[in-house]
CSV table of C-alpha atoms and ligand atoms in Angstrom, one decimal:
chain,number,residue,atom,x,y,z
A,215,MET,CA,9.4,10.5,3.3
A,216,GLU,CA,10.2,6.8,3.8
A,217,ILE,CA,8.6,3.0,3.1
A,218,VAL,CA,7.8,2.1,7.1
A,219,GLN,CA,7.7,-2.0,7.3
A,220,TYR,CA,5.7,-4.6,9.3
A,221,PRO,CA,4.9,-3.7,12.0
A,222,HIS,CA,4.4,-0.1,11.6
A,223,PRO,CA,1.3,0.8,12.8
A,224,ALA,CA,0.4,2.8,9.8
A,225,LEU,CA,0.6,-0.7,7.8
A,226,ARG,CA,-2.9,-1.2,10.2
A,227,TRP,CA,-4.3,2.4,9.5
A,228,LYS,CA,-8.3,2.6,7.8
A,229,SER,CA,-7.1,5.7,5.8
A,230,SER,CA,-9.2,8.7,5.1
A,231,ASP,CA,-10.7,10.1,1.7
A,232,VAL,CA,-8.5,12.6,-0.1
A,233,THR,CA,-10.6,15.9,0.0
A,234,ARG,CA,-7.9,18.1,-1.8
A,235,ILE,CA,-5.9,17.3,-4.8
A,236,ASP,CA,-3.1,20.0,-4.5
A,237,ALA,CA,0.4,21.0,-5.5
A,238,SER,CA,1.0,19.4,-2.4
A,239,LEU,CA,-0.5,15.9,-3.1
A,240,ARG,CA,0.9,16.3,-6.4
A,241,GLU,CA,4.2,16.4,-4.8
A,242,THR,CA,3.4,13.6,-2.6
A,243,VAL,CA,2.7,11.2,-5.5
A,244,GLU,CA,6.1,12.1,-7.1
A,245,GLN,CA,8.2,11.0,-4.1
A,246,MET,CA,6.3,7.7,-3.5
A,247,PHE,CA,6.7,6.9,-7.1
A,248,GLU,CA,10.7,7.7,-6.4
A,249,LEU,CA,10.2,5.5,-3.0
A,250,MET,CA,9.2,2.9,-5.2
A,251,TYR,CA,11.5,2.4,-8.0
A,252,GLU,CA,13.9,2.6,-5.4
A,253,ALA,CA,12.6,-0.4,-3.9
A,254,LYS,CA,11.8,-2.3,-7.0
A,255,GLY,CA,8.5,-2.1,-6.0
A,256,ILE,CA,5.1,-1.9,-8.8
A,257,GLY,CA,2.8,-0.6,-6.2
A,258,LEU,CA,3.0,1.4,-3.1
A,259,ALA,CA,0.0,2.4,-0.8
A,260,ALA,CA,0.2,6.0,1.0
A,261,ASN,CA,-0.3,3.5,4.1
A,262,GLN,CA,3.4,2.6,3.6
A,263,VAL,CA,5.1,5.9,3.7
A,264,ALA,CA,2.9,6.8,7.1
A,265,LEU,CA,0.4,8.9,5.3
A,266,PRO,CA,-3.4,8.3,6.1
A,267,LEU,CA,-4.8,8.7,2.7
A,268,ARG,CA,-6.9,7.0,0.1
A,269,LEU,CA,-4.3,6.7,-2.4
A,270,PHE,CA,-2.0,4.3,-4.0
A,271,ILE,CA,0.3,4.5,-7.1
A,272,ILE,CA,1.1,1.2,-9.7
A,273,ASN,CA,3.7,0.5,-12.4
A,274,PRO,CA,3.1,-2.8,-13.3
A,275,THR,CA,6.1,-3.0,-15.3
A,276,GLY,CA,8.4,-1.7,-12.5
A,277,GLU,CA,10.5,0.5,-14.9
A,278,GLU,CA,10.8,4.2,-14.0
A,279,GLN,CA,11.2,5.4,-17.9
A,280,ASP,CA,7.9,3.9,-18.7
A,281,LYS,CA,5.7,6.8,-17.4
A,282,GLU,CA,2.9,5.6,-19.0
A,283,SER,CA,2.5,2.5,-17.4
A,284,GLU,CA,2.2,5.0,-14.3
A,285,LEU,CA,-1.2,4.9,-12.5
A,286,VAL,CA,-2.6,6.9,-9.7
A,287,PHE,CA,-5.6,6.2,-7.9
A,288,ILE,CA,-7.2,8.1,-5.5
A,289,ASN,CA,-9.9,7.5,-3.5
A,290,PRO,CA,-10.5,4.2,-5.2
A,291,GLU,CA,-13.4,1.3,-5.0
A,292,ILE,CA,-13.4,-1.9,-6.8
A,293,THR,CA,-16.7,-2.0,-7.9
A,294,SER,CA,-16.5,-5.4,-9.6
A,295,ARG,CA,-14.6,-8.6,-9.0
A,296,LYS,CA,-14.9,-11.4,-10.9
A,297,GLY,CA,-13.3,-15.1,-11.1
A,298,SER,CA,-10.7,-15.9,-8.6
A,299,VAL,CA,-6.8,-17.1,-9.0
A,300,LEU,CA,-3.8,-17.7,-7.1
A,301,GLY,CA,-0.9,-16.0,-7.5
A,302,GLU,CA,2.4,-15.1,-5.3
A,303,GLU,CA,2.5,-11.8,-3.7
A,304,GLY,CA,5.2,-9.3,-1.9
A,305,CYS,CA,5.1,-6.0,0.1
A,306,LEU,CA,7.3,-3.2,0.3
A,307,SER,CA,6.5,-3.3,4.0
A,308,LEU,CA,7.6,-6.9,4.3
A,309,PRO,CA,10.9,-7.0,2.3
A,310,GLU,CA,11.5,-10.7,1.0
A,311,LEU,CA,8.6,-12.3,2.0
A,312,TYR,CA,6.5,-14.1,-0.4
A,313,ALA,CA,3.5,-16.2,-0.5
A,314,GLU,CA,1.0,-17.3,-2.6
A,315,VAL,CA,-3.0,-15.4,-2.3
A,316,ARG,CA,-6.1,-15.7,-3.8
A,317,ARG,CA,-7.7,-12.7,-5.7
A,318,ALA,CA,-10.5,-11.9,-7.7
A,319,ASP,CA,-9.0,-12.6,-11.5
A,320,GLU,CA,-10.8,-9.5,-13.0
A,321,ILE,CA,-11.9,-6.3,-11.3
A,322,THR,CA,-13.2,-3.2,-12.0
A,323,VAL,CA,-11.5,0.1,-10.3
A,324,GLU,CA,-13.4,3.8,-9.8
A,325,ALA,CA,-11.1,6.6,-8.6
A,326,TYR,CA,-9.7,10.1,-9.4
A,327,ASP,CA,-6.1,11.1,-10.8
A,328,LEU,CA,-4.3,13.5,-10.1
A,329,ASP,CA,-6.3,16.2,-12.0
A,330,GLY,CA,-9.3,15.4,-10.5
A,331,GLN,CA,-10.9,13.7,-13.0
A,332,GLY,CA,-12.7,10.6,-12.0
A,333,PHE,CA,-12.1,7.2,-14.0
A,334,GLU,CA,-13.1,3.4,-14.4
A,335,ILE,CA,-11.0,0.9,-15.5
A,336,THR,CA,-11.1,-2.9,-15.9
A,337,LEU,CA,-8.2,-5.1,-15.7
A,338,ASP,CA,-7.1,-8.6,-15.1
A,339,ASP,CA,-3.3,-10.4,-14.7
A,340,LEU,CA,-0.9,-8.4,-12.8
A,341,PRO,CA,-2.2,-4.9,-12.3
A,342,SER,CA,-5.6,-6.6,-11.5
A,343,ARG,CA,-3.5,-8.0,-8.5
A,344,VAL,CA,-1.5,-5.4,-7.1
A,345,ILE,CA,-5.0,-3.1,-7.2
A,346,GLN,CA,-6.5,-5.2,-4.8
A,347,HIS,CA,-3.0,-5.4,-2.8
A,348,GLU,CA,-2.7,-1.7,-2.6
A,349,SER,CA,-6.5,-1.2,-1.9
A,350,ASP,CA,-6.3,-3.6,1.0
A,351,HIS,CA,-3.1,-1.5,2.5
A,352,LEU,CA,-5.9,1.6,2.3
A,353,ASP,CA,-8.2,-0.6,4.7
A,354,GLY,CA,-5.1,-1.7,6.9
A,355,VAL,CA,-4.9,-5.0,5.4
A,356,LEU,CA,-2.0,-7.0,4.5
A,357,PHE,CA,-1.7,-9.8,2.0
A,358,ILE,CA,-0.2,-11.9,4.9
A,359,ASP,CA,-4.1,-11.6,6.3
A,360,ARG,CA,-5.3,-13.4,3.7
A,361,ILE,CA,-2.5,-16.9,2.9
A,362,SER,CA,-3.6,-20.2,4.1
A,363,GLU,CA,-2.8,-21.1,7.3
A,364,SER,CA,0.0,-23.4,6.0
A,365,ALA,CA,1.7,-20.3,4.8
A,366,GLU,CA,1.3,-18.7,8.0
A,367,ARG,CA,3.4,-20.9,9.8
A,368,GLU,CA,5.9,-20.8,7.2
A,369,LEU,CA,6.0,-17.4,7.6
A,370,ALA,CA,5.9,-17.0,10.9
A,371,PRO,CA,9.7,-17.0,11.9
A,372,LYS,CA,10.1,-14.0,9.4
A,373,LEU,CA,7.4,-12.0,11.0
A,374,ALA,CA,8.7,-12.4,14.2
A,375,ASP,CA,11.8,-11.5,13.4
A,376,PHE,CA,9.7,-7.9,11.6
A,377,GLU,CA,8.3,-7.6,15.1
A,378,THR,CA,11.8,-7.9,16.9
A,379,LEU,CA,13.8,-5.6,14.8
A,380,PHE,CA,10.4,-2.5,14.6
A,381,ARG,CA,10.6,-3.3,18.5
A,382,ARG,CA,14.4,-3.0,18.9
A,383,GLN,CA,14.0,0.2,16.7
A,384,GLN,CA,11.3,1.3,19.0
A,385,SER,CA,13.4,0.5,22.2
A,386,SER,CA,16.5,2.5,21.2
A,387,GLY,CA,14.5,6.0,20.0
A,388,ASP,CA,15.1,5.5,16.4
A,389,LEU,CA,10.8,4.9,15.8
A,390,PRO,CA,8.3,6.6,17.8
A,391,ALA,CA,6.1,4.1,20.0
A,392,ASP,CA,3.0,2.7,18.6
A,393,GLU,CA,0.8,5.3,20.5
A,394,ASP,CA,3.0,8.4,19.6
A,395,ILE,CA,2.7,6.7,16.2
A,396,ARG,CA,-1.0,6.3,15.9
A,397,GLY,CA,-0.8,10.0,17.5
A,398,GLU,CA,0.3,11.1,14.8
A,399,LEU,CA,-1.7,9.5,12.2
A,400,GLU,CA,-5.2,10.5,13.8
A,401,ALA,CA,-3.7,14.3,13.8
A,402,GLN,CA,-3.1,13.8,10.1
A,403,ALA,CA,-6.3,12.3,9.4
A,404,THR,CA,-8.1,15.3,11.1
A,405,SER,CA,-5.9,17.9,9.6
A,406,LEU,CA,-7.0,16.1,6.2
A,407,THR,CA,-10.8,16.1,6.5
A,408,GLN,CA,-10.6,20.0,8.0
A,409,GLY,CA,-9.5,20.6,4.4
B,1340,CO,CO1,2.0,-3.8,0.2
């Protein structure tokens, strides 16, 4: 498992609900936490490790030792959004790229945890922003889709660099073609929904 980078097709995939919470899913989540800490992130969505699952993890402290701040959201739904606030965001799939994004200030989320227990949580500040960012990933939406036109113009050359690098890796055979990646995501999503 590895974190994929823009413009990997998994980042534009609308993921499917998790239908079974089992040992294999718990193992997946464990690996995702490891990758997130290695990359010094505070959130990671399944799409970012090329899994078409509605699942993300967060730890707003970014501290691997701080297990109490770890949260796993399975099949999350943001059920309420209040207020609006601008803040800087980055993404492990777009390293070293940052921009201001407007998000709801306070949100309520419903989700399942790794024990299959439903929970509801209301959060503001950084955790609220991280959850909105990660929820977007599950729908194939990136923070660069939500930035101002001027920020978009500013970031365009860096995005082009990501694109060039990705296409070069495909040409050299280090990465599969978009079509093949999408085929793989489709096959995974199908096997998931068939249980
Ligand atoms: Co991200």
